[in-house]
mmCIF file of C-alpha atoms and ligand atoms in Angstrom:
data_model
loop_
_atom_site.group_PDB
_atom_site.id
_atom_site.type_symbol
_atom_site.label_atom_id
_atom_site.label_comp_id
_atom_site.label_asym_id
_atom_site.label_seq_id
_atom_site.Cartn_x
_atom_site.Cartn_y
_atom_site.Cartn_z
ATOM 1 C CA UNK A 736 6.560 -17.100 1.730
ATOM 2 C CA UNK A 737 2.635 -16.944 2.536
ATOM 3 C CA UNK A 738 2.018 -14.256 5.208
ATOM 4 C CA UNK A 739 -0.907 -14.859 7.051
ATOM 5 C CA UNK A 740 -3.587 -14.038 10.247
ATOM 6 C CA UNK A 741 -6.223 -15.147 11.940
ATOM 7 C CA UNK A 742 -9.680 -14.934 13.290
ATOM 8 C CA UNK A 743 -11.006 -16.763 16.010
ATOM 9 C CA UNK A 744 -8.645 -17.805 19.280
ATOM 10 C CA UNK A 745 -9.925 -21.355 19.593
ATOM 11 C CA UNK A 746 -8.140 -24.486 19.387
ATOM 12 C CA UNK A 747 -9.444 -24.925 15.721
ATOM 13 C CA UNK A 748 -7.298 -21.824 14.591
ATOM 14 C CA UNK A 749 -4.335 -23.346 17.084
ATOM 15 C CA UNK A 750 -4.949 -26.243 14.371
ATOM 16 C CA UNK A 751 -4.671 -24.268 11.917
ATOM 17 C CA UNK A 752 -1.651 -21.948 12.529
ATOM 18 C CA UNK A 753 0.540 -25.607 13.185
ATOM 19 C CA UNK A 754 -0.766 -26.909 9.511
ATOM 20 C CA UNK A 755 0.050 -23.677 7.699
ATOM 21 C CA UNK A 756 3.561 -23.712 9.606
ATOM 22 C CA UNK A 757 4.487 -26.989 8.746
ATOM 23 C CA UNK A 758 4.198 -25.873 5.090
ATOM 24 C CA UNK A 759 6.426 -22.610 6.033
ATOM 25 C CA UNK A 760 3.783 -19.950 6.058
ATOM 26 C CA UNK A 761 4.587 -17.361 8.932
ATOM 27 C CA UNK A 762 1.791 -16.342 11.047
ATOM 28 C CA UNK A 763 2.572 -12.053 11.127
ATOM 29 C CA UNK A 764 -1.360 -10.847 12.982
ATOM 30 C CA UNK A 765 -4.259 -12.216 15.251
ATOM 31 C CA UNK A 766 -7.604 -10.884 15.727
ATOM 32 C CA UNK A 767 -9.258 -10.989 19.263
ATOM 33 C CA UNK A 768 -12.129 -9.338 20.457
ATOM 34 C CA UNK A 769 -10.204 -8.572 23.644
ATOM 35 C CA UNK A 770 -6.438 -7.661 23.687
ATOM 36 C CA UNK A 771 -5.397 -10.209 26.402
ATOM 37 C CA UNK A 772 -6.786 -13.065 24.530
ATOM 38 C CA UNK A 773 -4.830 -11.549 21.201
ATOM 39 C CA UNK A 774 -1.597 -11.686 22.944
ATOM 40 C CA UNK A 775 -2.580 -14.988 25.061
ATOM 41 C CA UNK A 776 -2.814 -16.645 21.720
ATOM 42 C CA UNK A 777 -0.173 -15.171 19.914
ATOM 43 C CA UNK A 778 2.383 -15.683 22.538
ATOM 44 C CA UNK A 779 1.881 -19.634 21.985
ATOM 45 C CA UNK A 780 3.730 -19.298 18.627
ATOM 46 C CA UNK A 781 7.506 -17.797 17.567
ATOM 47 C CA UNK A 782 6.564 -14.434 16.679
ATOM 48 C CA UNK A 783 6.850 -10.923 15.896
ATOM 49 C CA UNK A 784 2.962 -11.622 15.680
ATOM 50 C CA UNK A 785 1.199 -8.229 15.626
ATOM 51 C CA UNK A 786 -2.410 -8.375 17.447
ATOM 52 C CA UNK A 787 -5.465 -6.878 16.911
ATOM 53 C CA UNK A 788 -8.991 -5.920 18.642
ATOM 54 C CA UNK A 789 -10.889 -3.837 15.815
ATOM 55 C CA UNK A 790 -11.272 -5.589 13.080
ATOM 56 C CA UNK A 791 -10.968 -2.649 10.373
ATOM 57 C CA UNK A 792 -7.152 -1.896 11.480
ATOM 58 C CA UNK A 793 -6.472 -5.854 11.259
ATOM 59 C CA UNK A 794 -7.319 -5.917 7.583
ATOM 60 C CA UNK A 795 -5.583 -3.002 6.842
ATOM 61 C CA UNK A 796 -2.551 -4.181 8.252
ATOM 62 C CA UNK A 797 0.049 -4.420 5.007
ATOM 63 C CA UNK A 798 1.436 -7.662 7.085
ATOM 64 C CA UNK A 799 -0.243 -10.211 5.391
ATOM 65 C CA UNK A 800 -2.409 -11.727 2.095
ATOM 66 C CA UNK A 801 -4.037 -14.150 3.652
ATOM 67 C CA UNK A 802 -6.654 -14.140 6.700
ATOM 68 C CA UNK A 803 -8.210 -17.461 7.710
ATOM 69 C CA UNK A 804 -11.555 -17.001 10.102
ATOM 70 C CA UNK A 805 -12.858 -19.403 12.538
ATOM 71 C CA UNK A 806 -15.350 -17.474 13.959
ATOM 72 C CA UNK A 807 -19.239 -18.663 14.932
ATOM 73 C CA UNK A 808 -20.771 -19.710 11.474
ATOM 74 C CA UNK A 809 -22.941 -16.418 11.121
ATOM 75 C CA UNK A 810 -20.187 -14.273 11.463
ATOM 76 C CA UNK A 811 -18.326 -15.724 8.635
ATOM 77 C CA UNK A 812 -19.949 -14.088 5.656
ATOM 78 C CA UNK A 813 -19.512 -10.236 7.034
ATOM 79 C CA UNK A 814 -15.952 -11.050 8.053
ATOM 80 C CA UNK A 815 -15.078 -12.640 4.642
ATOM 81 C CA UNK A 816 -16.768 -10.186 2.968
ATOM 82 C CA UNK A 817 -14.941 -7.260 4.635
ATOM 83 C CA UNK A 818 -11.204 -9.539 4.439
ATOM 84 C CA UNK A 819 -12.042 -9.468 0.447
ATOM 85 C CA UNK A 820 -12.547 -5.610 0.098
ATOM 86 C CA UNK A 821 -10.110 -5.137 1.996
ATOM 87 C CA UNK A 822 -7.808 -7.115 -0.849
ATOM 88 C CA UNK A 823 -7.223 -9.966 1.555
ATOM 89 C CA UNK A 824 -7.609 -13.983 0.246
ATOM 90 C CA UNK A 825 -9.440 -15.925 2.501
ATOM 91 C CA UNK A 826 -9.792 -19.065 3.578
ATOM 92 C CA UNK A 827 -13.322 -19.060 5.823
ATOM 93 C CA UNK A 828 -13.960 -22.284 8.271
ATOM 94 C CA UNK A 829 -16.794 -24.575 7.110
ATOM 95 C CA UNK A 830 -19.928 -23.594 6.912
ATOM 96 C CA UNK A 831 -18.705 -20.656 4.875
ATOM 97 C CA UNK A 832 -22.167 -18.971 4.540
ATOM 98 C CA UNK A 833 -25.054 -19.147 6.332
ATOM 99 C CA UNK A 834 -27.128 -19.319 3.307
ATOM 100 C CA UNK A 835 -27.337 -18.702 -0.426
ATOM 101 C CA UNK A 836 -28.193 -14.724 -0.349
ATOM 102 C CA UNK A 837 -24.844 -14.292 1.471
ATOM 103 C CA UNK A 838 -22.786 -16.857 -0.709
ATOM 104 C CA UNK A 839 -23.910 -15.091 -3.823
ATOM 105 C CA UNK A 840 -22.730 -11.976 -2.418
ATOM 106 C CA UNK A 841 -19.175 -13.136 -2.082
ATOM 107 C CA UNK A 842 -19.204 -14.904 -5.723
ATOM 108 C CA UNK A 843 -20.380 -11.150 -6.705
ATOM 109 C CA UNK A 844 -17.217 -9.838 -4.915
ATOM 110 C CA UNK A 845 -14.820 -12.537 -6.255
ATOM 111 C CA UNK A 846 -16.411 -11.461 -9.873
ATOM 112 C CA UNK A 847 -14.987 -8.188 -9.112
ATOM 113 C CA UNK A 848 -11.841 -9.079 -7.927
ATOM 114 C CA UNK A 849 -10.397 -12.178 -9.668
ATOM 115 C CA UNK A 850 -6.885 -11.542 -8.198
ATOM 116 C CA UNK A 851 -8.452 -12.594 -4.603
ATOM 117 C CA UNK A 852 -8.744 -16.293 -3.651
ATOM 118 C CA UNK A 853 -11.414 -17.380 -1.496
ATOM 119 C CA UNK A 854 -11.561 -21.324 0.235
ATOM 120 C CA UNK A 855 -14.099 -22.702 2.293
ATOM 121 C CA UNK A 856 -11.753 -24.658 4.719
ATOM 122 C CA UNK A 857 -13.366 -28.154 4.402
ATOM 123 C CA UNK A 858 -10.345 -30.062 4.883
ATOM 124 C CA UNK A 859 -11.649 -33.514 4.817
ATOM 125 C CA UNK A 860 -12.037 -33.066 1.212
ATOM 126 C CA UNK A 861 -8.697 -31.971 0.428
ATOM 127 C CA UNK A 862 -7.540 -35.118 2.303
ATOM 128 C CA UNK A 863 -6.133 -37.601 -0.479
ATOM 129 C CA UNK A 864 -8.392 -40.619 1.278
ATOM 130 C CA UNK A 865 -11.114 -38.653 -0.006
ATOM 131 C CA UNK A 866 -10.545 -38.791 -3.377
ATOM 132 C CA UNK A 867 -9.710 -42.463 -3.019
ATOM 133 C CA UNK A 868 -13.012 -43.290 -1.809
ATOM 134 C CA UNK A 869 -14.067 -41.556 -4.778
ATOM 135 C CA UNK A 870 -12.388 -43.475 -7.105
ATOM 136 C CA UNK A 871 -13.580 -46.912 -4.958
ATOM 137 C CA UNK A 872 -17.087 -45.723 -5.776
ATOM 138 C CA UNK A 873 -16.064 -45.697 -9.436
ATOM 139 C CA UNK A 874 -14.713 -49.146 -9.398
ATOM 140 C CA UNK A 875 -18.180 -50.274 -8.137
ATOM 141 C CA UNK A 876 -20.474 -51.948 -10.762
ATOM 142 C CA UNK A 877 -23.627 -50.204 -9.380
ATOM 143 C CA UNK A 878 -24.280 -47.623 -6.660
ATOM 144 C CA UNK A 879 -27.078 -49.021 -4.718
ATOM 145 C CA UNK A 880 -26.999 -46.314 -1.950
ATOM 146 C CA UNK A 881 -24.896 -45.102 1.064
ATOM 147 C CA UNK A 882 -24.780 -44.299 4.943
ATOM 148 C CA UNK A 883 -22.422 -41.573 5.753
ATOM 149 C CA UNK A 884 -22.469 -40.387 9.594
ATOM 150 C CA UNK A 885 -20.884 -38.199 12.217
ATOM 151 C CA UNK A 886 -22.070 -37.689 15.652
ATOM 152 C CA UNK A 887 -20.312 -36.343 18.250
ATOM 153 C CA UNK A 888 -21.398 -35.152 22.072
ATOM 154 C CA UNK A 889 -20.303 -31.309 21.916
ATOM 155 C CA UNK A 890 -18.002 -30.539 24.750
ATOM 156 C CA UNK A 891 -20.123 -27.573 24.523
ATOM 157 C CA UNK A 892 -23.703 -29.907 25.009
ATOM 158 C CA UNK A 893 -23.348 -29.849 28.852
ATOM 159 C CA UNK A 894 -23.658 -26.032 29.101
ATOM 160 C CA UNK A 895 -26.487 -26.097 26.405
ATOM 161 C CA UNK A 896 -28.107 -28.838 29.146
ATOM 162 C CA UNK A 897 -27.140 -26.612 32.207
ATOM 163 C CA UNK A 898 -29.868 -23.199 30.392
ATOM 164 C CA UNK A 899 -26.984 -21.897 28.759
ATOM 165 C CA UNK A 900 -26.795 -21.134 24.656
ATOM 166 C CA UNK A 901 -23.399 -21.568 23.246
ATOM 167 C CA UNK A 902 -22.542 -20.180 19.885
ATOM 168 C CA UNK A 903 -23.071 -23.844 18.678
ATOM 169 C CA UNK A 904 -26.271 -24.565 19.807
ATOM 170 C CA UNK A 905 -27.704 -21.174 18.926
ATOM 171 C CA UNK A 906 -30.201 -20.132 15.750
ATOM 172 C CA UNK A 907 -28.017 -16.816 15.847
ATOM 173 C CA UNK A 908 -25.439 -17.705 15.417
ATOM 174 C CA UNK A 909 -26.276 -20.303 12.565
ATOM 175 C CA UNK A 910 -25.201 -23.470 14.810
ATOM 176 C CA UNK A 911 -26.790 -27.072 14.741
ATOM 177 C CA UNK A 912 -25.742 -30.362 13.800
ATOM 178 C CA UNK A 913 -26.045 -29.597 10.222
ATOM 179 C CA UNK A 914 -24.373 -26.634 10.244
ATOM 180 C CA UNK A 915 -21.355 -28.295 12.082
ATOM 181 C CA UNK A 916 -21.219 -31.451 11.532
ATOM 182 C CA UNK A 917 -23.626 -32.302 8.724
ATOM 183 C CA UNK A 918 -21.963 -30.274 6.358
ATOM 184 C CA UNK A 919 -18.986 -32.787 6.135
ATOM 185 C CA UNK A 920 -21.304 -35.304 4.907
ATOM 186 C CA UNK A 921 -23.329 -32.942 2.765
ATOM 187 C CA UNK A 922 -19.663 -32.343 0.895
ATOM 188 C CA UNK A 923 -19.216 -36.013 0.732
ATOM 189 C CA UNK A 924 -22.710 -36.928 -0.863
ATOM 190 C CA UNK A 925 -21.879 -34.196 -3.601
ATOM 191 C CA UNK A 926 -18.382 -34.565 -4.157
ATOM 192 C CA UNK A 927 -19.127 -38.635 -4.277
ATOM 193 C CA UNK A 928 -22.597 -38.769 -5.812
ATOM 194 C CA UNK A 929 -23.565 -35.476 -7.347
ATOM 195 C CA UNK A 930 -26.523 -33.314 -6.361
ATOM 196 C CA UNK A 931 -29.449 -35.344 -5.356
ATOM 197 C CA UNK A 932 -32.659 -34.902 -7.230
ATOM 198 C CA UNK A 933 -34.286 -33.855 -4.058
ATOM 199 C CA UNK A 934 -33.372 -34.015 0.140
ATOM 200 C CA UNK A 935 -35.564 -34.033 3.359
ATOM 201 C CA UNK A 936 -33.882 -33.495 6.857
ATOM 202 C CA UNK A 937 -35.792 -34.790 9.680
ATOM 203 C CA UNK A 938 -33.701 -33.173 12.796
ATOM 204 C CA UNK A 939 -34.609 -33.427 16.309
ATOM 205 C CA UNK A 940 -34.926 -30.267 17.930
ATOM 206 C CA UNK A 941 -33.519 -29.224 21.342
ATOM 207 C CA UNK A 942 -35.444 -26.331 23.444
ATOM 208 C CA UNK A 943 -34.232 -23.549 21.252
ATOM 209 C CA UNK A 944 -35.233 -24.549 17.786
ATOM 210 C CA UNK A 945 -31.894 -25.683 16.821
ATOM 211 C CA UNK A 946 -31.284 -28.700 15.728
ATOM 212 C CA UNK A 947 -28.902 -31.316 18.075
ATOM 213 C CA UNK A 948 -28.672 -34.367 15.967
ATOM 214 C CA UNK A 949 -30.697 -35.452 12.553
ATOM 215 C CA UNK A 950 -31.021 -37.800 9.670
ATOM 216 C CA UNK A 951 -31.322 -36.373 6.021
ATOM 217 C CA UNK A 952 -32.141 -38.898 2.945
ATOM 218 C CA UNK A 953 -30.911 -37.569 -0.696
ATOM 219 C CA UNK A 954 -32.801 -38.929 -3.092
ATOM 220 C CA UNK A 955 -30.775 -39.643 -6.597
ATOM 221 C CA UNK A 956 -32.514 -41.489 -10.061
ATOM 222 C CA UNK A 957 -31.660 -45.054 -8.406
ATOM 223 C CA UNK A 958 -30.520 -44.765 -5.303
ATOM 224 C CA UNK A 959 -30.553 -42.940 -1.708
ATOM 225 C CA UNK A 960 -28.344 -41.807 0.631
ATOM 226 C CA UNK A 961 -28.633 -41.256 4.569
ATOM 227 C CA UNK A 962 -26.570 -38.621 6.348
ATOM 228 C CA UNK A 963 -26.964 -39.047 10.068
ATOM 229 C CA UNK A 964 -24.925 -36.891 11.972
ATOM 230 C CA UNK A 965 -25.639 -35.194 15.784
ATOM 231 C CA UNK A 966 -24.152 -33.361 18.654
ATOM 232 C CA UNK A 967 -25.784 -34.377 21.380
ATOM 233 C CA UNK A 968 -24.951 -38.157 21.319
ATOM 234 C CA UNK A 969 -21.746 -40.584 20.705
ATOM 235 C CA UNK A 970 -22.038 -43.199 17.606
ATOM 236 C CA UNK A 971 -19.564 -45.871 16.506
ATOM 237 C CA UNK A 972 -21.623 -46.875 13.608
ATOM 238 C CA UNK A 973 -19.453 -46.977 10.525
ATOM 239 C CA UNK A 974 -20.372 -45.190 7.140
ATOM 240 C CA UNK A 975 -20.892 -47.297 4.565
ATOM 241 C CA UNK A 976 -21.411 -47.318 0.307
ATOM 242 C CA UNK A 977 -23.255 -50.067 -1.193
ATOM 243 C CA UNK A 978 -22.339 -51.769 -4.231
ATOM 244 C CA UNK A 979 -23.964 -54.663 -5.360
ATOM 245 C CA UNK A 980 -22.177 -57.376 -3.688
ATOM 246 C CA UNK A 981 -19.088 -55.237 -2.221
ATOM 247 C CA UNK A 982 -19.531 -52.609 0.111
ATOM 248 C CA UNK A 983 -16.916 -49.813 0.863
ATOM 249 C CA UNK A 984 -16.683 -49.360 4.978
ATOM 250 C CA UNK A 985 -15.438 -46.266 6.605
ATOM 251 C CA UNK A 986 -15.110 -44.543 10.249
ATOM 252 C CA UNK A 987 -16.889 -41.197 8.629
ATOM 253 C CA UNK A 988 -16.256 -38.605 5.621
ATOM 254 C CA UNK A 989 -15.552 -36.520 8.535
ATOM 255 C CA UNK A 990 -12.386 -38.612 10.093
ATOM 256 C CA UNK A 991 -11.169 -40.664 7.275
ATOM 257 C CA UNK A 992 -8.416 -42.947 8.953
ATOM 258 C CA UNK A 993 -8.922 -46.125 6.942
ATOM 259 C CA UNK A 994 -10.929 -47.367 3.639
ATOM 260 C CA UNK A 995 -12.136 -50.621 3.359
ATOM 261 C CA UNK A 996 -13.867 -53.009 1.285
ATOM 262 C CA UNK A 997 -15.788 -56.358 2.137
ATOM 263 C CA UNK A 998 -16.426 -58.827 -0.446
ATOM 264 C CA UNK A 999 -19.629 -60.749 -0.509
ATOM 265 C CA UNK A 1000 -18.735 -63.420 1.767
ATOM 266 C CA UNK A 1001 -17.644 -60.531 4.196
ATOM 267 C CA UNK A 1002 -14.239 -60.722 4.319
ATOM 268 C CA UNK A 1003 -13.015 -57.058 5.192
ATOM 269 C CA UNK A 1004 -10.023 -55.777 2.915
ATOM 270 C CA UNK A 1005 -7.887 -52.562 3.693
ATOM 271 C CA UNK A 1006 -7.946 -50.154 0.902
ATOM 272 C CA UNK A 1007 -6.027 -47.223 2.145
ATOM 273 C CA UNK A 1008 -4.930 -45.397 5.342
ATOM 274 C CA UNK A 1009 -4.477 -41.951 6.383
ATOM 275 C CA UNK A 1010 -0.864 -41.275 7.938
ATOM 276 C CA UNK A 1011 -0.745 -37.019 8.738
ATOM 277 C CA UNK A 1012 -1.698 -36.462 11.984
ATOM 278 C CA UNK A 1013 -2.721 -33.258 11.603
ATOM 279 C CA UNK A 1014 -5.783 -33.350 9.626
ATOM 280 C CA UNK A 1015 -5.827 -29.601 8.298
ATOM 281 C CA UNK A 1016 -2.351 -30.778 6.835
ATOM 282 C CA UNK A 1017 -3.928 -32.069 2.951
ATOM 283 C CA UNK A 1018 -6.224 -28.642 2.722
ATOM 284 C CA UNK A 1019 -2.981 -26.378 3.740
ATOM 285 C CA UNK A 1020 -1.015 -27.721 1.189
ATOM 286 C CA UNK A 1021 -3.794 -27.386 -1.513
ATOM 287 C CA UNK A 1022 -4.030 -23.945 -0.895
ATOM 288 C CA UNK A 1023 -0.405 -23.224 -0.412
ATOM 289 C CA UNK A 1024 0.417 -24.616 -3.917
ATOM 290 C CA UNK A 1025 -2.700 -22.146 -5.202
ATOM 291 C CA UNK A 1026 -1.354 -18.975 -3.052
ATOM 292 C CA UNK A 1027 1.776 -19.386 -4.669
ATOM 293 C CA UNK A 1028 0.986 -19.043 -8.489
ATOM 294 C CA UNK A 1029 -1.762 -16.612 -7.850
ATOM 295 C CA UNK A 1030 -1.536 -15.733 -11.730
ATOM 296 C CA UNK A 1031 -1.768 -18.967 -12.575
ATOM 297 C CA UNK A 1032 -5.001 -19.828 -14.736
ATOM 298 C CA UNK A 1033 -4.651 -23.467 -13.513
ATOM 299 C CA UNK A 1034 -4.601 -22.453 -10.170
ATOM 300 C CA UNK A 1035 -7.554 -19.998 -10.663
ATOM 301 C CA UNK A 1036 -9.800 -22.886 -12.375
ATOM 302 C CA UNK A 1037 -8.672 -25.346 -9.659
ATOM 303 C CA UNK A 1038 -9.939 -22.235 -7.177
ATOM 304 C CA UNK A 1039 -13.309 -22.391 -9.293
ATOM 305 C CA UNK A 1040 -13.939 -25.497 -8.985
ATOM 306 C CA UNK A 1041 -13.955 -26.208 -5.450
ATOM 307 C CA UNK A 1042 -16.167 -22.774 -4.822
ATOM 308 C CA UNK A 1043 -18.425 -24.826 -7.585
ATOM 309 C CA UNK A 1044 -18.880 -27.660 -5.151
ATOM 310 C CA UNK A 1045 -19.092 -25.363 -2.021
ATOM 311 C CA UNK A 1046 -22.422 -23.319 -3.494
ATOM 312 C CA UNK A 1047 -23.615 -26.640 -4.095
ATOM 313 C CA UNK A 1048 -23.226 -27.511 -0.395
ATOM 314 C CA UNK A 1049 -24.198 -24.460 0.755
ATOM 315 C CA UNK A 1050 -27.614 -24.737 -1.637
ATOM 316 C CA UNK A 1051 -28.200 -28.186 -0.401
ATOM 317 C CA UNK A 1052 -27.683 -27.495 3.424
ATOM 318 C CA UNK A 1053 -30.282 -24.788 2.839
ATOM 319 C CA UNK A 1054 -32.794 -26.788 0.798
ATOM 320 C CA UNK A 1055 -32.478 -29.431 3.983
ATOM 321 C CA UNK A 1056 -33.041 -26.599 6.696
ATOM 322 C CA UNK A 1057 -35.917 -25.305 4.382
ATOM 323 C CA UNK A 1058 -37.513 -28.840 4.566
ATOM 324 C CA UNK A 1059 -36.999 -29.035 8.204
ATOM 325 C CA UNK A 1060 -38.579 -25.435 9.072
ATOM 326 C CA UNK A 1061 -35.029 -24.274 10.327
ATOM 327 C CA UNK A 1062 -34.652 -20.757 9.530
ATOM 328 C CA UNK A 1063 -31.267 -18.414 10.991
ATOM 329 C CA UNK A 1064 -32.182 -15.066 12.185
ATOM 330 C CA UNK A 1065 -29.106 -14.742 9.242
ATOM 331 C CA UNK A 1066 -31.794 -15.908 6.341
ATOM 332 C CA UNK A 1067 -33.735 -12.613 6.964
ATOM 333 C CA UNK A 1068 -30.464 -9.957 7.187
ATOM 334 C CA UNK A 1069 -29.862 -9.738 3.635
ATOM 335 C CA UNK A 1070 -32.778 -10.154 1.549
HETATM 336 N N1 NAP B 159 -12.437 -27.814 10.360
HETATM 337 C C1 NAP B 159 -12.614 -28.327 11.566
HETATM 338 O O1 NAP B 159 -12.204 -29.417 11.878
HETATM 339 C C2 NAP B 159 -13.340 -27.488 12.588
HETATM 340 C C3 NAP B 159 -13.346 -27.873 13.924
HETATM 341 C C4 NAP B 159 -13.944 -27.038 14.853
HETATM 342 C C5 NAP B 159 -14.564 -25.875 14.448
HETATM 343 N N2 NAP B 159 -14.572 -25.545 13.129
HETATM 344 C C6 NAP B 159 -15.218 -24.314 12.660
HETATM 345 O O2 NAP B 159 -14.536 -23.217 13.243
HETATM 346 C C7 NAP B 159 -15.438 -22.173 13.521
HETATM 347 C C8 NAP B 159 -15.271 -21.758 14.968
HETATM 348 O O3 NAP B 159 -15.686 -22.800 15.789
HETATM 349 P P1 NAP B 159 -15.425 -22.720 17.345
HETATM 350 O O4 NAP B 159 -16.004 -23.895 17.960
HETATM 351 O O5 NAP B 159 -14.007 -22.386 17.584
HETATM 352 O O6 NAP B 159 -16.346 -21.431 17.682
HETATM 353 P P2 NAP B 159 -16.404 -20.514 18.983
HETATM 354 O O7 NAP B 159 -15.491 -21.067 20.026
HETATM 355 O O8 NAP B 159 -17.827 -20.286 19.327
HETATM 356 O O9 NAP B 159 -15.820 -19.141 18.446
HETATM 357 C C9 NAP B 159 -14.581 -19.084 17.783
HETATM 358 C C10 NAP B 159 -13.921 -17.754 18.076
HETATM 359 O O10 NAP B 159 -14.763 -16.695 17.662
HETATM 360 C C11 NAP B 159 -14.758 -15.647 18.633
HETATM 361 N N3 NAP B 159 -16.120 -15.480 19.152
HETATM 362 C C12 NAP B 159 -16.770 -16.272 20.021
HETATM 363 N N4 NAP B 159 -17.989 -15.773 20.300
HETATM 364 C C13 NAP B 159 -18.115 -14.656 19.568
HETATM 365 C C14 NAP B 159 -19.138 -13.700 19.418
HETATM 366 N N5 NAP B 159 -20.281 -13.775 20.112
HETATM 367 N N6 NAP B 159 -18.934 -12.657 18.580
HETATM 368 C C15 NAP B 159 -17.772 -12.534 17.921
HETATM 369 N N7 NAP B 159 -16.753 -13.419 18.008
HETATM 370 C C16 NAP B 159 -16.930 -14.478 18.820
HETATM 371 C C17 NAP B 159 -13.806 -16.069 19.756
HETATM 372 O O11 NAP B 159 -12.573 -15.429 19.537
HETATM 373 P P3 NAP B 159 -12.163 -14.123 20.372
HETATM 374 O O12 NAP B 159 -12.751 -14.260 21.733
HETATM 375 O O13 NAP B 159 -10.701 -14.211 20.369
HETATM 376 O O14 NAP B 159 -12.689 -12.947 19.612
HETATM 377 C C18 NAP B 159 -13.645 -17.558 19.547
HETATM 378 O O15 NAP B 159 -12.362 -18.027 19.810
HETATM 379 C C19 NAP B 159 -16.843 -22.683 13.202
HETATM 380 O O16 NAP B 159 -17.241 -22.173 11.969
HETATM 381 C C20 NAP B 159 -16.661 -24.195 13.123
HETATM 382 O O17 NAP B 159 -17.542 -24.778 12.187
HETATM 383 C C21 NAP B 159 -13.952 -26.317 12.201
#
């Protein structure tokens, strides 16, 4: 049985903790900064649950393999980073880095320690309507382009509005509409279409710098494709792929509940639906079977693989900040 802990006492690691216990993992350790919050969190679920307010002791806590971190985005490389050396696998919330200089560090660790496993927790990809509208885009003739979106108003936006920075909405702590919710689509472009030939983002910037809602265009050999994504606003647009006379229709990369396809005379067809509720359900099971046959050189490739695709997103999430002038005091730590 997979022994894990967490990082992070919001309701994304509350998410979490249900997911990995519906596939019989047993949640041993929880990280807080403060000790009431620790125990506040850990008394939701059936314990003994140890808990934790310095983060060395956590990691060296024998209770566990397995640590997964929701924590602000720029905290995620140092905490990863210390889980690994401390022989912990880790599964890190998207955006796993900040930028490249920190992902490269933790493919350097990994290349020193090929027993760990390391996930960036992008669970819409590990969601099997995913991969079908993956294969849909294979059925198509031609790709003539796409328009993948995701905005959301933050329930944090209202405290950004009333002078306040949340973690979010804050440069330090590597926030921003890309960052949270762009990244979703960035892993859809890739995993769908490849690495563009080149990208632009074009945010809109709120008081700080940071950036509250944006559009990017990818640019491949024939085609392009528009990410527009935001947390400042509500949209009910619908993402769509363009064939030539079929077009595949869907809520967003980022909440897949249904595929669909309309011919050329419009009529809609459904193509697939998603039935698990919880939606960190596919990417818990992926990593469960992987946890389990550690050894295993399938496993290990399968591991490889999906880091492959997350340096790609994290190269092409910095090449868009880079063309938008949207630097993280995190850019400048490590170089
Ligand atoms: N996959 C998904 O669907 C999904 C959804 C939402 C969020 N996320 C990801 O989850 C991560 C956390 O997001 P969130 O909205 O939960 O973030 P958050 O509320 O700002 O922070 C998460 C946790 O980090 C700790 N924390 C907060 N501020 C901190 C600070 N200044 N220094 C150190 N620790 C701090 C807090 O835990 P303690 O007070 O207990 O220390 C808090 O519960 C992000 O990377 C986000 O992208 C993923």
């Amino acid at each position: 049985m997979i022994k894990f802990a967490t990082i992070g006492t919001h309701w994304i690691t509350k998410q979490f903790i249900e997911a990995a216990q519906q596939v019989g993992w047993q949640l041993t350790a929880v990280y807080s900064r403060q000790q009431a919050s620790a125990q506040k969190f850990a008394d939701q679920f059936i314990g003994p649950i140890k808990t934790f307010t310095e983060l060395d002791e956590f990691l060296a806590s024998q209770d566990f393999s397995v640590v997964y971190l929701a924590s602000p985005n720029s905290l995620h490389f140092e905490q990863s980073q210390q889980a690994l050396l401390a022989g912990k696998h880790v599964i890190v919330e998207k955006p796993a880095c900040s930028n490249p200089t920190e992902m490269k560090q933790i493919i350097k660790i990994l290349r020193q320690h090929p027993e760990l496993y390391y996930f960036e927790a992008a669970r819409h990809f590990h969601e099997p309507l995913f991969q079908q509208v993956k294969q849909a885009i294979k059925q198509l003739s031609v790709i003539q382009g796409a328009h993948l979106t995701y905005e959301k108003y933050s329930s944090r936006y209202d405290a950004f509005l009333a002078g306040q920075e949340p973690n979010i909405f804050s440069l330090e702590f590597s926030g921003g509409a890309l960052q949270d919710l762009g990244v979703y689509l960035v892993y859809a472009a890739i995993a769908w279409f490849g690495y563009p030939q080149s990208a632009d983002y074009r945010p809109q910037k709120l008081r700080n710098g940071i950036d509250g809602r944006g559009i990017a265009i990818l640019e491949y050999p024939r085609f392009q494709v528009i990410l527009k994504f935001g947390k400042t606003t509500n949209s009910y647009l619908a993402s769509e792929i363009y064939g030539l006379k079929q077009t595949l229709i869907l809520d967003s990369p980022a909440k897949l509940n249904e595929l669909k396809m309309a011919d050329e005379q419009g009529n809609v067809q459904s193509l697939a639906r998603t039935t698990t509720e919880n939606p960190m359900l596919a990417e818990v099971k992926d990593f469960d079977q992987l946890l389990n046959k550690p050894a295993s050189l399938i496993a290990k490739q399968k591991m490889e693989d999906w880091l492959a695709l997350a340096v790609q997103v994290n190269q092409l999430m910095y090449q868009l900040r880079q063309s938008a002038e949207l630097s993280f005091p995190a850019d400048e730590k490590y170089i």
